PDB file of C-alpha atoms in Angstrom:
ATOM      1  CA  MET A  16      -2.124  -4.458   6.793  1.00 77.00           C
ATOM      2  CA  VAL A  17       1.610  -3.879   6.387  1.00 86.00           C
ATOM      3  CA  LEU A  18       2.419  -0.533   4.738  1.00 90.00           C
ATOM      4  CA  ILE A  19       5.510   0.642   2.844  1.00 95.00           C
ATOM      5  CA  THR A  20       6.789   3.199   5.340  1.00 92.00           C
ATOM      6  CA  GLU A  21       9.774   5.326   5.219  1.00 90.00           C
ATOM      7  CA  GLU A  22      11.156   3.587   8.185  1.00 90.00           C
ATOM      8  CA  LEU A  23      10.793   0.162   6.444  1.00 92.00           C
ATOM      9  CA  VAL A  24      12.536   1.488   3.306  1.00 92.00           C
ATOM     10  CA  ARG A  25      15.368   3.156   5.428  1.00 87.00           C
ATOM     11  CA  LYS A  26      15.805  -0.211   7.309  1.00 87.00           C
ATOM     12  CA  ARG A  27      16.170  -2.031   4.048  1.00 87.00           C
ATOM     13  CA  SER A  28      18.726   0.560   2.646  1.00 84.00           C
ATOM     14  CA  GLU A  29      21.479   0.215   5.204  1.00 72.00           C
ATOM     15  CA  HIS A  30      23.785  -0.629   2.329  1.00 72.00           C
ATOM     16  CA  ASN A  31      23.176   2.926   1.121  1.00 72.00           C
ATOM     17  CA  GLU A  32      23.786   4.572   4.407  1.00 73.00           C
ATOM     18  CA  CYS A  33      20.043   4.713   4.798  1.00 65.00           C
ATOM     19  CA  VAL A  34      19.797   7.371   2.175  1.00 78.00           C
ATOM     20  CA  ILE A  35      16.655   6.432   0.227  1.00 88.00           C
ATOM     21  CA  SER A  36      16.541   9.126  -2.445  1.00 87.00           C
ATOM     22  CA  THR A  37      19.562   7.655  -4.326  1.00 89.00           C
ATOM     23  CA  LEU A  38      18.751   3.949  -3.819  1.00 92.00           C
ATOM     24  CA  GLU A  39      19.112   1.890  -6.882  1.00 94.00           C
ATOM     25  CA  GLU A  40      18.068  -1.524  -5.425  1.00 94.00           C
ATOM     26  CA  LEU A  41      15.467  -2.228  -2.815  1.00 95.00           C
ATOM     27  CA  SER A  42      14.316  -5.608  -1.440  1.00 95.00           C
ATOM     28  CA  LEU A  43      10.951  -5.591   0.286  1.00 96.00           C
ATOM     29  CA  HIS A  44      10.127  -9.332  -0.077  1.00 95.00           C
ATOM     30  CA  GLN A  45       8.191 -11.362   2.539  1.00 96.00           C
ATOM     31  CA  GLU A  46       6.838  -8.322   4.321  1.00 95.00           C
ATOM     32  CA  ASP A  47       3.066  -8.893   3.911  1.00 97.00           C
ATOM     33  CA  ILE A  48       2.730  -5.649   1.941  1.00 97.00           C
ATOM     34  CA  GLU A  49      -0.614  -5.289   0.483  1.00 97.00           C
ATOM     35  CA  LYS A  50      -0.132  -2.090  -1.549  1.00 97.00           C
ATOM     36  CA  ILE A  51       2.596  -0.463  -3.618  1.00 97.00           C
ATOM     37  CA  GLU A  52       2.928   3.131  -2.389  1.00 96.00           C
ATOM     38  CA  HIS A  53       5.323   6.020  -1.799  1.00 94.00           C
ATOM     39  CA  LEU A  54       8.339   4.399  -3.679  1.00 95.00           C
ATOM     40  CA  GLN A  55       7.880   6.555  -6.819  1.00 92.00           C
ATOM     41  CA  ASN A  56       8.240   9.685  -4.599  1.00 91.00           C
ATOM     42  CA  TRP A  57      10.978   8.521  -2.289  1.00 92.00           C
ATOM     43  CA  CYS A  58      13.011   6.228  -4.628  1.00 92.00           C
ATOM     44  CA  ARG A  59      12.800   7.495  -8.121  1.00 91.00           C
ATOM     45  CA  ASP A  60      16.258   6.244  -9.178  1.00 93.00           C
ATOM     46  CA  LEU A  61      15.488   2.519  -8.383  1.00 96.00           C
ATOM     47  CA  LYS A  62      16.802   0.065 -10.945  1.00 98.00           C
ATOM     48  CA  ILE A  63      15.750  -3.053  -9.042  1.00 98.00           C
ATOM     49  CA  LEU A  64      12.653  -3.582  -6.903  1.00 98.00           C
ATOM     50  CA  LEU A  65      12.039  -6.869  -5.280  1.00 98.00           C
ATOM     51  CA  LEU A  66       8.595  -7.205  -3.928  1.00 98.00           C
ATOM     52  CA  GLN A  67       8.003 -10.893  -4.209  1.00 99.00           C
ATOM     53  CA  SER A  68       6.223 -13.092  -1.606  1.00 98.00           C
ATOM     54  CA  ASN A  69       3.865 -10.217  -0.426  1.00 98.00           C
ATOM     55  CA  LEU A  70       0.036  -9.791  -0.625  1.00 98.00           C
ATOM     56  CA  ILE A  71       0.068  -7.190  -3.380  1.00 98.00           C
ATOM     57  CA  ALA A  72      -3.126  -7.357  -5.386  1.00 98.00           C
ATOM     58  CA  LYS A  73      -2.593  -4.570  -7.980  1.00 98.00           C
ATOM     59  CA  ILE A  74       0.459  -3.145  -9.857  1.00 98.00           C
ATOM     60  CA  GLU A  75       0.155   0.609  -9.065  1.00 97.00           C
ATOM     61  CA  ASN A  76       1.978   3.754  -8.195  1.00 96.00           C
ATOM     62  CA  LEU A  77       5.150   2.957 -10.217  1.00 96.00           C
ATOM     63  CA  ASN A  78       4.534   5.313 -13.238  1.00 92.00           C
ATOM     64  CA  LYS A  79       7.410   7.679 -12.282  1.00 92.00           C
ATOM     65  CA  MET A  80       9.966   4.930 -11.862  1.00 96.00           C
ATOM     66  CA  LYS A  81      11.539   5.445 -15.344  1.00 96.00           C
ATOM     67  CA  TYR A  82      14.910   3.985 -14.396  1.00 98.00           C
ATOM     68  CA  LEU A  83      13.456   0.648 -13.155  1.00 98.00           C
ATOM     69  CA  GLU A  84      15.010  -2.209 -14.904  1.00 99.00           C
ATOM     70  CA  TYR A  85      13.957  -5.215 -12.924  1.00 99.00           C
ATOM     71  CA  LEU A  86      10.615  -5.649 -11.062  1.00 99.00           C
ATOM     72  CA  ASN A  87       9.999  -8.774  -9.130  1.00 99.00           C
ATOM     73  CA  LEU A  88       6.180  -9.318  -8.014  1.00 99.00           C
ATOM     74  CA  ALA A  89       6.263 -13.136  -8.007  1.00 99.00           C
ATOM     75  CA  LEU A  90       4.120 -14.812  -5.409  1.00 99.00           C
ATOM     76  CA  ASN A  91       1.624 -12.097  -4.881  1.00 99.00           C
ATOM     77  CA  ASN A  92      -2.219 -11.682  -5.494  1.00 99.00           C
ATOM     78  CA  ILE A  93      -1.958  -9.810  -8.825  1.00 99.00           C
ATOM     79  CA  GLU A  94      -4.839 -10.459 -11.232  1.00 98.00           C
ATOM     80  CA  LEU A  95      -3.939  -7.957 -14.113  1.00 98.00           C
ATOM     81  CA  ILE A  96      -0.888  -6.613 -15.816  1.00 98.00           C
ATOM     82  CA  GLU A  97      -1.272  -2.806 -15.704  1.00 98.00           C
ATOM     83  CA  ASN A  98       0.257   0.588 -14.812  1.00 97.00           C
ATOM     84  CA  LEU A  99       3.811  -0.083 -16.068  1.00 98.00           C
ATOM     85  CA  GLU A 100       3.837   2.251 -18.942  1.00 96.00           C
ATOM     86  CA  GLY A 101       5.989   4.798 -17.033  1.00 96.00           C
ATOM     87  CA  CYS A 102       8.705   2.141 -16.318  1.00 98.00           C
ATOM     88  CA  GLU A 103      10.542   3.138 -19.565  1.00 96.00           C
ATOM     89  CA  SER A 104      13.737   1.089 -18.791  1.00 98.00           C
ATOM     90  CA  LEU A 105      11.977  -2.065 -17.644  1.00 99.00           C
ATOM     91  CA  GLN A 106      13.948  -5.069 -18.931  1.00 99.00           C
ATOM     92  CA  LYS A 107      12.900  -7.884 -16.658  1.00 99.00           C
ATOM     93  CA  LEU A 108       9.452  -8.443 -15.068  1.00 99.00           C
ATOM     94  CA  ASP A 109       8.704 -11.506 -12.836  1.00 99.00           C
ATOM     95  CA  LEU A 110       4.962 -12.162 -12.175  1.00 99.00           C
ATOM     96  CA  THR A 111       5.339 -15.899 -11.493  1.00 99.00           C
ATOM     97  CA  LEU A 112       2.653 -17.351  -9.242  1.00 99.00           C
ATOM     98  CA  ASN A 113       0.091 -14.766  -9.277  1.00 99.00           C
ATOM     99  CA  PHE A 114      -3.566 -14.805 -10.297  1.00 99.00           C
ATOM    100  CA  ILE A 115      -3.343 -13.294 -13.744  1.00 99.00           C
ATOM    101  CA  GLY A 116      -6.067 -14.703 -15.794  1.00 98.00           C
ATOM    102  CA  GLU A 117      -6.594 -12.234 -18.656  1.00 96.00           C
ATOM    103  CA  LEU A 118      -3.996 -13.001 -21.289  1.00 96.00           C
ATOM    104  CA  GLN A 119      -4.871  -9.797 -23.132  1.00 96.00           C
ATOM    105  CA  SER A 120      -3.409  -7.827 -20.231  1.00 97.00           C
ATOM    106  CA  VAL A 121       0.058  -8.792 -21.628  1.00 98.00           C
ATOM    107  CA  GLU A 122      -0.712  -6.062 -24.327  1.00 98.00           C
ATOM    108  CA  GLN A 123      -0.171  -3.362 -21.569  1.00 97.00           C
ATOM    109  CA  LEU A 124       3.576  -4.245 -21.893  1.00 98.00           C
ATOM    110  CA  LYS A 125       3.824  -3.212 -25.569  1.00 98.00           C
ATOM    111  CA  VAL A 126       5.026   0.253 -24.556  1.00 97.00           C
ATOM    112  CA  ASN A 127       7.870  -1.276 -22.523  1.00 98.00           C
ATOM    113  CA  SER A 128      10.127  -1.565 -25.542  1.00 98.00           C
ATOM    114  CA  HIS A 129      13.151  -2.618 -23.518  1.00 98.00           C
ATOM    115  CA  LEU A 130      11.408  -5.593 -21.926  1.00 99.00           C
ATOM    116  CA  GLU A 131      13.393  -8.740 -22.688  1.00 99.00           C
ATOM    117  CA  GLU A 132      12.451 -11.227 -19.902  1.00 99.00           C
ATOM    118  CA  LEU A 133       8.882 -12.056 -18.792  1.00 99.00           C
ATOM    119  CA  TYR A 134       7.872 -14.646 -16.234  1.00 99.00           C
ATOM    120  CA  LEU A 135       4.224 -15.596 -16.032  1.00 99.00           C
ATOM    121  CA  SER A 136       4.529 -19.263 -15.117  1.00 98.00           C
ATOM    122  CA  GLY A 137       2.051 -20.283 -12.538  1.00 98.00           C
ATOM    123  CA  ASN A 138      -0.638 -17.914 -13.527  1.00 99.00           C
ATOM    124  CA  PRO A 139      -4.044 -18.953 -14.968  1.00 99.00           C
ATOM    125  CA  CYS A 140      -3.370 -17.167 -18.276  1.00 98.00           C
ATOM    126  CA  THR A 141      -0.596 -19.621 -19.135  1.00 98.00           C
ATOM    127  CA  ASP A 142      -3.252 -22.417 -19.394  1.00 98.00           C
ATOM    128  CA  TYR A 143      -4.756 -20.860 -22.503  1.00 96.00           C
ATOM    129  CA  GLU A 144      -4.064 -22.721 -25.741  1.00 97.00           C
ATOM    130  CA  GLY A 145      -1.651 -20.661 -27.700  1.00 97.00           C
ATOM    131  CA  TYR A 146      -0.354 -18.748 -24.709  1.00 98.00           C
ATOM    132  CA  ARG A 147       3.308 -18.709 -25.771  1.00 98.00           C
ATOM    133  CA  GLU A 148       2.577 -17.880 -29.334  1.00 98.00           C
ATOM    134  CA  PHE A 149       0.305 -14.906 -28.241  1.00 98.00           C
ATOM    135  CA  VAL A 150       2.904 -13.442 -25.827  1.00 99.00           C
ATOM    136  CA  ILE A 151       5.685 -13.718 -28.324  1.00 98.00           C
ATOM    137  CA  ALA A 152       3.627 -12.122 -31.148  1.00 98.00           C
ATOM    138  CA  THR A 153       2.467  -9.406 -28.767  1.00 98.00           C
ATOM    139  CA  LEU A 154       6.019  -8.647 -27.404  1.00 98.00           C
ATOM    140  CA  PRO A 155       8.463  -9.649 -30.143  1.00 98.00           C
ATOM    141  CA  GLN A 156      11.409  -8.101 -28.349  1.00 98.00           C
ATOM    142  CA  LEU A 157      11.287 -10.693 -25.601  1.00 98.00           C
ATOM    143  CA  LYS A 158      14.374 -12.923 -25.391  1.00 98.00           C
ATOM    144  CA  THR A 159      13.076 -15.031 -22.522  1.00 99.00           C
ATOM    145  CA  LEU A 160       9.490 -16.136 -21.582  1.00 99.00           C
ATOM    146  CA  ASP A 161       9.042 -18.114 -18.416  1.00 98.00           C
ATOM    147  CA  GLY A 162      12.760 -19.010 -18.322  1.00 93.00           C
TER     148      GLY A 162
END
C-alpha cells in the first residue's frame, strides 16, 4: 500500500522549493495511493489537487481544505460521493471512471455552492434513466456536467 508521505509531497513540490505548507497545486497521480491522508494538515492552502489514476476507495480527510477549487479523483475506486462539505471553494470535481453507483450521493454536493463543473462519466450512476435531469435539478449552479 502506497501512503501519502511528507517525503512524497515534498518530492512533488519542487516547484515550490519543497515548501509544502504554502503549496497551491499538488499532483499525486499514478502513485498507487489507496487512502487520502495528511494533506489537510500539511497543505491547507491547496487550490488544485490531482489524485487521478490511483487506488483510492473513499473520499476522506479533505474537510479542512477550504481553498480547494479543483479536485481530480478520476480513475480510482470511489463508490460514494461524500466528505466534501468542508471544501467551501470547490468549483471543479472530476470523478470520471470510478464505481459510483448511488445517484443520490450527488446530493452531498449541495453544500458546495461554488461547484460549476462535475464529471461523473464512466460511473454506474450515469446509466440511470433521468441521470442528467436529476443532477442538474440537484445542483442547479452547474455549468458543465460530464464535459
